[in-house]
Coordinates of N, CA and C in Angstrom, one line a residue:
M1 N -28.9 -14.5 -36.6 CA -28.7 -12.7 -36.1 C -27.9 -12.4 -37.1
K2 N -28.2 -11.1 -37.3 CA -27.7 -10.4 -37.9 C -26.6 -8.9 -36.7
D3 N -25.4 -8.7 -37.8 CA -24.6 -7.8 -36.5 C -24.5 -6.9 -37.0
G4 N -24.0 -5.9 -36.3 CA -23.5 -4.6 -36.7 C -22.7 -3.7 -36.0
N5 N -21.6 -3.0 -36.0 CA -20.6 -2.3 -35.3 C -21.4 -1.0 -33.9
S6 N -22.6 -0.6 -34.3 CA -23.3 -0.2 -33.3 C -23.7 -0.6 -31.6
H7 N -23.8 -2.4 -32.1 CA -23.9 -2.7 -30.6 C -22.5 -3.3 -29.9
D8 N -21.3 -3.0 -30.4 CA -20.4 -3.7 -29.6 C -19.9 -3.2 -28.8
C9 N -20.4 -1.7 -28.5 CA -19.8 -1.1 -27.6 C -20.8 -2.1 -26.3
S10 N -21.8 -2.2 -26.2 CA -22.9 -2.7 -25.6 C -22.4 -4.1 -25.0
R11 N -22.0 -4.6 -26.2 CA -21.7 -6.4 -26.4 C -20.6 -6.0 -25.0
V12 N -19.9 -5.2 -25.4 CA -18.1 -5.5 -24.6 C -18.3 -5.3 -23.3
R13 N -19.2 -3.8 -22.6 CA -20.1 -3.5 -21.5 C -20.3 -5.0 -20.8
K14 N -21.2 -5.4 -21.4 CA -22.7 -6.1 -21.0 C -21.5 -7.9 -20.4
I15 N -20.5 -8.3 -21.5 CA -19.4 -9.0 -20.8 C -18.5 -8.8 -20.3
L16 N -17.9 -7.5 -20.2 CA -17.4 -7.0 -19.1 C -17.9 -6.8 -17.5
N17 N -18.9 -6.9 -17.1 CA -19.8 -6.2 -16.4 C -21.1 -7.7 -15.5
L18 N -21.0 -8.4 -16.3 CA -22.1 -9.7 -16.3 C -21.5 -10.6 -14.6
R19 N -22.1 -10.1 -13.9 CA -22.0 -11.4 -12.2 C -22.3 -12.3 -12.5
V20 N -21.0 -13.2 -12.6 CA -21.5 -14.5 -12.9 C -20.0 -15.1 -12.1
F21 N -19.7 -14.4 -11.2 CA -18.7 -15.4 -10.5 C -18.9 -15.3 -8.7
D22 N -18.9 -16.1 -8.2 CA -18.6 -16.4 -6.4 C -17.2 -15.6 -6.0
E23 N -17.9 -14.6 -5.1 CA -16.9 -14.7 -3.8 C -17.9 -14.6 -2.5
D24 N -16.8 -15.3 -1.9 CA -17.0 -16.0 -0.1 C -18.3 -16.3 -0.4
G25 N -18.6 -17.6 -0.9 CA -19.4 -18.1 -1.2 C -21.2 -17.3 -1.5
K26 N -20.9 -16.1 -2.1 CA -21.7 -15.0 -2.4 C -22.2 -15.4 -3.8
G27 N -22.7 -16.3 -4.2 CA -22.9 -16.2 -5.7 C -23.5 -15.2 -6.2
W28 N -22.7 -14.9 -7.9 CA -23.6 -13.6 -8.8 C -23.3 -12.8 -8.3
D29 N -21.7 -12.5 -7.7 CA -21.3 -11.3 -7.1 C -20.1 -10.5 -8.2
K30 N -19.3 -11.3 -8.6 CA -18.0 -10.5 -9.0 C -18.6 -10.6 -9.9
N31 N -17.6 -9.8 -11.3 CA -17.6 -9.9 -12.8 C -15.8 -10.3 -13.1
V32 N -16.3 -10.7 -14.5 CA -14.4 -10.9 -15.1 C -13.6 -9.9 -14.6
M33 N -13.6 -8.3 -14.6 CA -12.8 -7.7 -14.7 C -12.0 -7.7 -12.8
D34 N -13.4 -7.9 -11.9 CA -13.5 -7.9 -10.1 C -12.4 -9.0 -10.3
K35 N -12.3 -10.1 -10.9 CA -11.7 -11.0 -10.6 C -10.2 -11.8 -11.3
N36 N -9.8 -10.3 -12.1 CA -8.9 -10.4 -13.1 C -8.3 -11.6 -13.9
L37 N -9.8 -12.0 -14.5 CA -9.2 -13.3 -15.0 C -9.6 -13.0 -16.3
E38 N -9.0 -13.7 -16.7 CA -8.9 -13.9 -19.1 C -10.2 -14.1 -19.5
V39 N -10.5 -13.2 -20.6 CA -11.4 -13.7 -21.9 C -11.2 -13.8 -23.1
L40 N -11.5 -15.1 -23.3 CA -11.5 -15.7 -24.4 C -12.8 -15.5 -26.0
C41 N -12.1 -14.4 -26.5 CA -13.2 -14.3 -27.8 C -13.1 -15.2 -29.4
V42 N -14.1 -16.1 -29.8 CA -14.1 -16.9 -30.3 C -15.0 -16.6 -32.0
S43 N -14.3 -16.7 -32.8 CA -15.5 -16.0 -33.4 C -16.3 -16.8 -33.9
Q44 N -17.8 -17.3 -34.3 CA -18.3 -18.4 -34.4 C -19.6 -18.7 -35.6
F45 N -19.2 -17.5 -37.0 CA -19.4 -18.0 -37.7 C -20.8 -19.2 -37.9
T46 N -20.9 -20.3 -37.1 CA -21.9 -21.6 -37.6 C -22.9 -21.0 -36.6
L47 N -23.2 -20.0 -35.9 CA -24.0 -19.6 -35.0 C -25.0 -18.8 -35.9
C48 N -24.6 -18.4 -37.1 CA -25.4 -17.3 -37.9 C -25.9 -18.4 -39.1
Y49 N -27.2 -19.3 -38.8 CA -27.3 -20.2 -39.8 C -29.4 -20.0 -39.6
I50 N -29.6 -20.8 -40.5 CA -30.9 -21.2 -40.7 C -30.7 -22.8 -40.8
L51 N -32.0 -23.5 -40.3 CA -31.9 -24.9 -41.2 C -33.0 -24.9 -42.1
K52 N -32.5 -25.8 -43.1 CA -33.4 -25.9 -44.3 C -33.7 -27.3 -44.5
G53 N -34.4 -27.8 -43.5 CA -34.7 -29.4 -43.5 C -33.5 -30.0 -42.5
N54 N -33.1 -30.7 -43.1 CA -31.7 -31.3 -42.3 C -30.3 -30.5 -42.4
K55 N -30.4 -29.5 -42.7 CA -29.3 -29.0 -43.8 C -28.9 -27.7 -43.5
P56 N -27.7 -26.8 -42.9 CA -27.6 -25.6 -42.2 C -27.4 -24.8 -43.4
D57 N -27.7 -23.5 -43.4 CA -27.6 -22.7 -44.4 C -27.3 -21.1 -44.0
F58 N -26.0 -20.9 -44.5 CA -25.1 -19.9 -44.0 C -25.3 -18.5 -44.8
H59 N -26.5 -18.6 -46.0 CA -26.6 -17.6 -46.4 C -26.5 -15.7 -45.7
Q60 N -27.4 -16.4 -44.9 CA -27.8 -14.6 -44.2 C -26.8 -14.0 -43.0
A61 N -25.3 -15.1 -43.0 CA -24.3 -14.9 -42.1 C -23.7 -13.2 -42.9
M62 N -23.2 -12.3 -42.2 CA -22.8 -11.7 -42.7 C -21.1 -11.9 -43.7
A63 N -21.0 -11.4 -44.8 CA -19.5 -11.9 -45.6 C -18.2 -11.7 -44.7
A64 N -17.3 -13.1 -45.1 CA -16.2 -13.0 -44.2 C -15.5 -11.5 -44.4
E65 N -15.1 -10.9 -45.3 CA -14.7 -9.3 -44.9 C -15.0 -8.9 -44.1
Q66 N -16.6 -8.6 -44.3 CA -17.1 -7.7 -43.3 C -16.9 -8.0 -42.0
S67 N -17.3 -9.4 -42.0 CA -17.4 -10.3 -40.3 C -15.7 -9.7 -39.5
Q68 N -14.8 -9.7 -41.1 CA -13.2 -9.8 -39.9 C -13.1 -8.8 -39.6
L69 N -13.8 -7.8 -40.0 CA -13.6 -5.7 -39.6 C -14.8 -5.9 -38.3
L70 N -15.5 -6.5 -38.1 CA -16.8 -5.9 -37.3 C -15.9 -7.1 -35.7
Y71 N -15.3 -8.0 -36.0 CA -14.9 -9.1 -35.2 C -13.5 -8.0 -34.5
N72 N -12.7 -7.9 -35.5 CA -11.6 -6.6 -35.2 C -11.8 -5.8 -34.2
S73 N -13.3 -5.3 -34.6 CA -13.3 -4.2 -33.7 C -13.8 -4.7 -32.4
F74 N -14.7 -5.4 -32.6 CA -14.9 -6.0 -30.7 C -14.3 -6.3 -30.1
L75 N -13.1 -6.8 -30.9 CA -11.6 -7.5 -29.8 C -11.0 -6.2 -29.8
E76 N -10.7 -5.1 -30.4 CA -9.8 -3.6 -30.3 C -10.9 -2.9 -28.7
Q77 N -12.2 -2.8 -28.9 CA -12.9 -2.4 -28.1 C -12.4 -3.0 -26.5
M78 N -12.8 -4.2 -26.8 CA -12.9 -5.3 -25.6 C -11.2 -4.7 -25.0
R79 N -9.9 -5.0 -25.6 CA -9.0 -4.7 -25.3 C -8.8 -3.1 -25.0
D80 N -9.6 -2.0 -25.0 CA -9.4 -0.5 -24.6 C -10.1 -0.8 -22.9
A81 N -11.3 -1.7 -23.6 CA -12.3 -1.6 -22.2 C -11.3 -2.2 -21.1
Y82 N -10.7 -3.0 -21.1 CA -10.0 -4.2 -20.5 C -8.3 -4.1 -20.1
C83 N -7.6 -4.7 -19.4 CA -6.5 -5.5 -20.0 C -6.4 -6.1 -20.9
S84 N -5.6 -5.3 -22.2 CA -5.2 -6.1 -23.2 C -4.5 -7.6 -23.2
D85 N -3.7 -7.5 -22.3 CA -3.2 -8.5 -22.2 C -4.2 -9.9 -21.1
R86 N -5.3 -9.2 -21.2 CA -6.1 -10.5 -20.4 C -7.4 -10.7 -21.5
V87 N -7.6 -10.1 -22.9 CA -8.6 -10.0 -23.6 C -7.6 -11.8 -24.9
K88 N -7.8 -13.1 -25.2 CA -7.5 -13.2 -25.9 C -8.0 -13.9 -26.7
D89 N -7.8 -14.2 -28.3 CA -8.6 -14.8 -29.5 C -8.1 -15.7 -30.3
G90 N -8.8 -16.8 -31.0 CA -8.3 -17.5 -31.7 C -7.7 -16.5 -33.2
R91 N -7.9 -17.7 -34.2 CA -7.5 -17.3 -35.9 C -9.0 -17.3 -36.4
F92 N -9.4 -15.4 -37.0 CA -10.4 -16.2 -37.5 C -10.5 -16.8 -38.5
Q93 N -11.8 -17.2 -38.8 CA -12.1 -18.6 -40.1 C -11.0 -19.7 -40.0
A94 N -10.7 -19.8 -38.8 CA -9.4 -21.2 -38.8 C -11.0 -22.1 -38.4
Y95 N -9.9 -23.5 -38.4 CA -10.3 -24.6 -37.6 C -10.0 -24.6 -36.0
M96 N -10.3 -24.4 -35.6 CA -9.9 -24.6 -34.1 C -10.8 -25.3 -32.9
Q97 N -9.1 -26.3 -32.5 CA -9.8 -27.4 -31.2 C -9.9 -26.3 -30.2
V98 N -10.5 -25.4 -29.3 CA -10.6 -25.2 -28.2 C -10.8 -26.0 -27.0
H99 N -9.7 -26.1 -26.3 CA -9.7 -26.9 -24.5 C -9.7 -26.2 -23.9
I100 N -11.0 -26.1 -23.0 CA -11.0 -24.7 -21.8 C -12.3 -26.3 -20.7
Q101 N -11.8 -25.4 -19.6 CA -13.0 -26.1 -18.6 C -13.9 -25.0 -18.1
N102 N -15.0 -25.4 -18.8 CA -15.9 -24.3 -18.0 C -15.9 -25.0 -16.8
D103 N -16.5 -23.7 -15.7 CA -16.7 -23.9 -14.4 C -18.3 -22.8 -14.1
G104 N -19.4 -24.2 -14.3 CA -20.4 -23.5 -13.7 C -21.5 -24.2 -15.1
P105 N -22.6 -24.2 -14.7 CA -24.1 -24.7 -15.3 C -24.4 -24.0 -16.8
I106 N -24.0 -22.8 -16.8 CA -24.5 -21.7 -17.1 C -23.9 -20.9 -18.8
T107 N -25.1 -20.7 -19.8 CA -24.7 -20.4 -20.8 C -25.5 -18.9 -21.3
I108 N -25.1 -18.2 -21.4 CA -25.4 -16.4 -21.6 C -25.5 -15.8 -22.9
P109 N -26.6 -16.2 -23.8 CA -26.2 -15.5 -25.7 C -26.6 -14.5 -24.9
L110 N -25.7 -13.7 -25.3 CA -26.0 -11.8 -25.5 C -26.5 -11.9 -27.1
E111 N -27.8 -11.0 -27.3 CA -28.1 -11.1 -28.8 C -28.3 -9.3 -28.8
S112 N -28.5 -9.2 -30.1 CA -27.6 -8.2 -30.9 C -29.3 -7.6 -31.0
P113 N -29.7 -6.2 -31.2 CA -31.0 -6.1 -31.0 C -31.8 -6.4 -32.8
V114 N -33.1 -6.2 -33.3 CA -33.1 -7.2 -34.1 C -32.7 -5.8 -35.4
V115 N -32.1 -5.9 -36.2 CA -31.4 -4.8 -37.5 C -32.8 -5.0 -38.5
V116 N -33.3 -3.5 -38.7 CA -34.6 -3.7 -40.2 C -34.0 -3.3 -41.3
Q117 N -34.7 -4.9 -41.8 CA -34.1 -5.0 -43.2 C -34.8 -3.9 -44.5
D118 N -35.6 -3.6 -44.6 CA -35.8 -2.8 -45.4 C -37.0 -1.6 -44.9
E119 N -37.2 -0.8 -46.1 CA -37.9 0.4 -45.8 C -39.5 0.4 -45.1
K120 N -40.2 -0.7 -45.6 CA -41.7 -1.4 -44.9 C -41.4 -1.5 -43.1
Q121 N -40.7 -2.3 -43.2 CA -39.8 -3.1 -42.0 C -39.9 -1.4 -41.3
A122 N -39.1 -0.6 -41.8 CA -38.5 0.3 -40.7 C -39.9 1.0 -40.3
I123 N -40.7 1.8 -41.6 CA -41.9 2.5 -41.2 C -42.6 1.7 -40.0
K124 N -42.7 0.3 -40.4 CA -43.9 -0.7 -39.3 C -43.0 -0.2 -38.2
A125 N -41.5 -0.5 -38.1 CA -41.3 -0.3 -36.7 C -41.2 0.7 -35.8
A126 N -41.4 1.8 -36.9 CA -41.3 3.2 -36.7 C -42.8 3.5 -35.9
K127 N -43.9 3.3 -36.4 CA -45.2 3.6 -36.0 C -45.5 2.4 -35.3
A128 N -44.9 1.2 -34.5 CA -45.0 0.4 -33.6 C -44.6 1.4 -32.2
A129 N -43.3 1.8 -32.7 CA -42.8 2.4 -31.2 C -43.7 4.0 -30.8
A130 N -44.0 4.3 -32.2 CA -45.0 5.5 -31.7 C -46.2 5.7 -31.0
W131 N -46.7 4.4 -31.5 CA -48.0 4.2 -31.1 C -48.8 4.0 -29.0
Q132 N -49.4 4.9 -29.2 CA -49.9 5.3 -27.7 C -51.1 4.8 -27.8
P133 N -51.8 4.0 -26.3 CA -53.3 3.5 -26.8 C -53.6 5.1 -26.2
K134 N -54.8 5.1 -26.6 CA -55.7 6.0 -26.6 C -56.6 6.3 -24.9
P135 N -56.4 7.2 -24.1 CA -57.0 7.6 -23.3 C -58.0 7.6 -22.9
K136 N -58.7 6.7 -21.9 CA -60.2 6.7 -22.1 C -60.6 7.2 -21.2
T137 N -62.0 8.0 -21.8 CA -62.5 9.3 -21.3 C -63.9 9.2 -20.6
K138 N -64.1 10.1 -19.5 CA -65.6 8.9 -19.4 C -66.6 10.3 -20.3
P139 N -67.8 9.7 -20.5 CA -68.7 11.0 -21.5 C -69.2 12.1 -20.5
V140 N -69.2 12.8 -21.4 CA -69.1 14.2 -20.5 C -71.2 14.1 -20.0
E141 N -71.7 14.6 -19.2 CA -73.3 14.5 -18.6 C -73.5 15.9 -18.7
D142 N -74.5 16.4 -19.4 CA -75.4 17.7 -19.0 C -75.5 17.8 -17.5
S143 N -75.6 19.1 -17.5 CA -76.2 19.5 -15.7 C -77.3 19.7 -16.2

């Protein structure tokens, strides 16, 4: 997964508006803001890996300095969009033991749209986006 600043707003909006909480026995009805809950944001460098044999490879992960800027921007947008005192975070690049109690059986991963890596891929993506099927026409009959 590769990240970029352009998708922070949509992630913040999605996280804050996801209706995953029950209300009066009505499932999937309320979001974190409706319930005035806290949001815990934890950067997860370890999610950006590929397996090479039996070993994780983190070479495609964003550089630490760039990641920290992105993460801090995300936190700032999250705090601006919601109550800043309700948004919590850990220490970037720190070993942490997070003790939480999950209430529910779901995990919802939010993926960024794929970022085009080079010019050839950009051209291919543009062509694919612009492609329209040709309309089927009936042959013209002479009268």
